[in-house]
PDB file of C-alpha atoms in Angstrom:
ATOM      1  CA  ASP A 218     -17.164 -14.949  20.828  1.00 49.00           C
ATOM      2  CA  GLU A 219     -14.302 -17.409  21.177  1.00 52.00           C
ATOM      3  CA  ASN A 220     -16.166 -20.091  19.207  1.00 53.00           C
ATOM      4  CA  THR A 221     -16.067 -17.966  16.068  1.00 49.00           C
ATOM      5  CA  ASP A 222     -12.339 -17.318  16.531  1.00 56.00           C
ATOM      6  CA  ARG A 223     -11.570 -20.866  15.313  1.00 52.00           C
ATOM      7  CA  GLN A 224     -13.352 -20.446  11.995  1.00 53.00           C
ATOM      8  CA  SER A 225     -10.684 -20.186   9.352  1.00 48.00           C
ATOM      9  CA  GLY A 226     -13.017 -17.963   7.340  1.00 49.00           C
ATOM     10  CA  ASN A 227     -12.081 -15.197   9.799  1.00 50.00           C
ATOM     11  CA  ARG A 228      -8.600 -14.889   8.318  1.00 53.00           C
ATOM     12  CA  SER A 229      -8.320 -11.295   7.257  1.00 57.00           C
ATOM     13  CA  VAL A 230      -6.684  -9.805   4.210  1.00 57.00           C
ATOM     14  CA  ALA A 231      -4.300  -8.072   6.634  1.00 58.00           C
ATOM     15  CA  ILE A 232      -2.740 -11.374   7.688  1.00 63.00           C
ATOM     16  CA  LYS A 233      -2.394 -12.531   4.080  1.00 61.00           C
ATOM     17  CA  ASP A 234      -0.765  -9.207   3.182  1.00 60.00           C
ATOM     18  CA  LEU A 235       1.730  -9.537   6.052  1.00 59.00           C
ATOM     19  CA  GLU A 236       2.447 -13.185   5.207  1.00 58.00           C
ATOM     20  CA  ASN A 237       3.276 -12.125   1.640  1.00 57.00           C
ATOM     21  CA  GLU A 238       5.938  -9.758   2.980  1.00 60.00           C
ATOM     22  CA  LEU A 239       7.724 -12.531   4.898  1.00 59.00           C
ATOM     23  CA  ARG A 240      10.452 -14.380   3.078  1.00 65.00           C
ATOM     24  CA  LEU A 241      11.981 -17.591   4.325  1.00 65.00           C
ATOM     25  CA  ILE A 242      15.745 -17.489   3.995  1.00 68.00           C
ATOM     26  CA  GLY A 243      16.627 -20.557   6.029  1.00 69.00           C
ATOM     27  CA  THR A 244      15.873 -22.699   9.006  1.00 75.00           C
ATOM     28  CA  GLY A 245      17.637 -22.827  12.345  1.00 80.00           C
ATOM     29  CA  LEU A 246      17.418 -24.820  15.525  1.00 83.00           C
ATOM     30  CA  TYR A 247      17.649 -22.777  18.727  1.00 87.00           C
ATOM     31  CA  PRO A 248      16.881 -25.105  21.686  1.00 87.00           C
ATOM     32  CA  THR A 249      16.849 -22.420  24.400  1.00 88.00           C
ATOM     33  CA  PHE A 250      14.681 -20.059  22.357  1.00 88.00           C
ATOM     34  CA  ALA A 251      12.311 -22.951  21.622  1.00 87.00           C
ATOM     35  CA  LEU A 252      11.421 -22.938  25.344  1.00 88.00           C
ATOM     36  CA  PHE A 253       9.769 -19.501  25.042  1.00 91.00           C
ATOM     37  CA  ASN A 254       5.976 -19.554  24.955  1.00 92.00           C
ATOM     38  CA  HIS A 255       3.895 -17.564  22.506  1.00 93.00           C
ATOM     39  CA  SER A 256       1.955 -14.419  23.372  1.00 96.00           C
ATOM     40  CA  CYS A 257       0.140 -12.141  20.942  1.00 95.00           C
ATOM     41  CA  ASP A 258       1.415  -9.316  23.192  1.00 94.00           C
ATOM     42  CA  ASN A 259       4.963 -10.629  23.558  1.00 95.00           C
ATOM     43  CA  ASN A 260       7.583  -9.025  25.771  1.00 96.00           C
ATOM     44  CA  THR A 261      10.638  -9.816  23.612  1.00 95.00           C
ATOM     45  CA  TYR A 262      11.822  -9.298  20.070  1.00 92.00           C
ATOM     46  CA  LYS A 263      14.318 -11.430  18.214  1.00 91.00           C
ATOM     47  CA  TYR A 264      16.816 -10.829  15.470  1.00 90.00           C
ATOM     48  CA  TYR A 265      19.484 -12.923  13.849  1.00 87.00           C
ATOM     49  CA  ALA A 266      23.196 -12.135  13.943  1.00 89.00           C
ATOM     50  CA  GLY A 267      24.922 -14.585  11.644  1.00 86.00           C
ATOM     51  CA  SER A 268      24.080 -18.046  12.934  1.00 86.00           C
ATOM     52  CA  SER A 269      22.955 -16.778  16.355  1.00 88.00           C
ATOM     53  CA  ILE A 270      19.591 -15.563  17.564  1.00 90.00           C
ATOM     54  CA  VAL A 271      19.509 -12.492  19.794  1.00 93.00           C
ATOM     55  CA  VAL A 272      16.492 -11.947  22.049  1.00 94.00           C
ATOM     56  CA  VAL A 273      15.924  -8.583  23.741  1.00 96.00           C
ATOM     57  CA  ALA A 274      13.206  -7.394  26.090  1.00 96.00           C
ATOM     58  CA  SER A 275      10.685  -5.130  24.375  1.00 94.00           C
ATOM     59  CA  LYS A 276       9.138  -4.005  27.677  1.00 95.00           C
ATOM     60  CA  ASN A 277       9.861  -4.339  31.371  1.00 97.00           C
ATOM     61  CA  ILE A 278       9.688  -7.955  32.548  1.00 96.00           C
ATOM     62  CA  CYS A 279       9.048  -8.385  36.266  1.00 96.00           C
ATOM     63  CA  GLN A 280      10.611 -11.127  38.337  1.00 96.00           C
ATOM     64  CA  GLY A 281       8.498 -14.271  37.974  1.00 95.00           C
ATOM     65  CA  GLU A 282       6.767 -13.024  34.793  1.00 94.00           C
ATOM     66  CA  GLU A 283       6.850 -15.323  31.774  1.00 94.00           C
ATOM     67  CA  VAL A 284       9.238 -14.299  28.996  1.00 94.00           C
ATOM     68  CA  THR A 285       7.357 -14.629  25.702  1.00 95.00           C
ATOM     69  CA  GLU A 286       7.769 -14.300  21.964  1.00 94.00           C
ATOM     70  CA  THR A 287       5.206 -14.109  19.190  1.00 90.00           C
ATOM     71  CA  TYR A 288       4.718 -16.679  16.457  1.00 86.00           C
ATOM     72  CA  PHE A 289       3.451 -13.919  14.171  1.00 82.00           C
ATOM     73  CA  PRO A 290       0.126 -12.187  14.631  1.00 79.00           C
ATOM     74  CA  SER A 291       0.590  -9.196  16.931  1.00 89.00           C
ATOM     75  CA  ALA A 292      -2.280  -8.058  19.126  1.00 91.00           C
ATOM     76  CA  ARG A 293      -1.379  -4.493  18.177  1.00 90.00           C
ATOM     77  CA  MET A 294      -2.110  -5.134  14.496  1.00 91.00           C
ATOM     78  CA  ILE A 295      -4.496  -8.083  14.057  1.00 93.00           C
ATOM     79  CA  PRO A 296      -7.890  -8.510  15.839  1.00 93.00           C
ATOM     80  CA  ARG A 297      -8.307 -11.526  18.130  1.00 94.00           C
ATOM     81  CA  PRO A 298     -10.553 -13.647  15.853  1.00 94.00           C
ATOM     82  CA  GLN A 299      -8.055 -13.466  12.986  1.00 93.00           C
ATOM     83  CA  ARG A 300      -5.023 -14.067  15.267  1.00 93.00           C
ATOM     84  CA  ARG A 301      -6.576 -17.090  16.929  1.00 94.00           C
ATOM     85  CA  ALA A 302      -7.752 -18.565  13.621  1.00 94.00           C
ATOM     86  CA  TRP A 303      -4.267 -18.128  12.101  1.00 93.00           C
ATOM     87  CA  LEU A 304      -2.562 -19.736  15.115  1.00 94.00           C
ATOM     88  CA  ALA A 305      -5.036 -22.643  15.075  1.00 94.00           C
ATOM     89  CA  ASP A 306      -4.469 -23.164  11.326  1.00 93.00           C
ATOM     90  CA  ASN A 307      -0.672 -22.865  11.450  1.00 91.00           C
ATOM     91  CA  PHE A 308       0.387 -24.023  14.923  1.00 91.00           C
ATOM     92  CA  TRP A 309      -2.602 -26.155  15.983  1.00 94.00           C
ATOM     93  CA  PHE A 310      -3.376 -24.524  19.320  1.00 94.00           C
ATOM     94  CA  ASP A 311      -6.008 -22.224  20.796  1.00 95.00           C
ATOM     95  CA  CYS A 312      -4.177 -19.149  22.027  1.00 94.00           C
ATOM     96  CA  GLU A 313      -4.912 -18.282  25.644  1.00 95.00           C
ATOM     97  CA  CYS A 314      -2.402 -15.476  26.125  1.00 95.00           C
ATOM     98  CA  SER A 315      -3.510 -12.428  28.105  1.00 93.00           C
ATOM     99  CA  ALA A 316      -4.124 -10.410  24.921  1.00 95.00           C
ATOM    100  CA  CYS A 317      -6.547 -13.073  23.667  1.00 95.00           C
ATOM    101  CA  LEU A 318      -8.225 -13.705  27.011  1.00 95.00           C
ATOM    102  CA  LEU A 319      -8.774  -9.969  27.565  1.00 95.00           C
ATOM    103  CA  ASP A 320      -9.534  -9.323  23.863  1.00 94.00           C
ATOM    104  CA  GLN A 321      -6.922  -6.570  23.729  1.00 92.00           C
ATOM    105  CA  PRO A 322      -7.887  -4.002  21.073  1.00 91.00           C
ATOM    106  CA  THR A 323      -5.642  -3.278  18.090  1.00 91.00           C
ATOM    107  CA  LEU A 324      -3.892   0.074  17.780  1.00 88.00           C
ATOM    108  CA  GLU A 325      -6.381   1.074  15.091  1.00 86.00           C
ATOM    109  CA  LYS A 326      -9.327   0.345  17.377  1.00 86.00           C
ATOM    110  CA  ILE A 327      -7.710   2.125  20.336  1.00 82.00           C
ATOM    111  CA  SER A 328      -7.238   5.292  18.286  1.00 68.00           C
ATOM    112  CA  LYS A 329     -10.900   5.216  17.179  1.00 67.00           C
ATOM    113  CA  ASP A 330     -12.197   4.523  20.683  1.00 59.00           C
ATOM    114  CA  CYS A 331     -10.148   7.227  22.428  1.00 56.00           C
TER     115      CYS A 331
END
């Protein structure tokens, strides 16, 4: 139920564990990259090379398809309620990416269901 996704009590230990592994080493301003929209099932990955950001496709991107990045919680690892609650708490929006709208299962759930 999407209404329960907004409850911050749905934040799982998994997200807190992953947040603890992240370490801020600086801040940068990348105007072109800032134009990318978020998706919990993003089609790019980014890495930093010195003072530059490098963005590469992580899957085939068809002509006309939106190029997306993820703000953190991946649909492959974190269930929808926890992802949406984390995004609402940290970025103040209700995620409506395809992974959230279709309630894409995590890898763990796929392996148990198949």
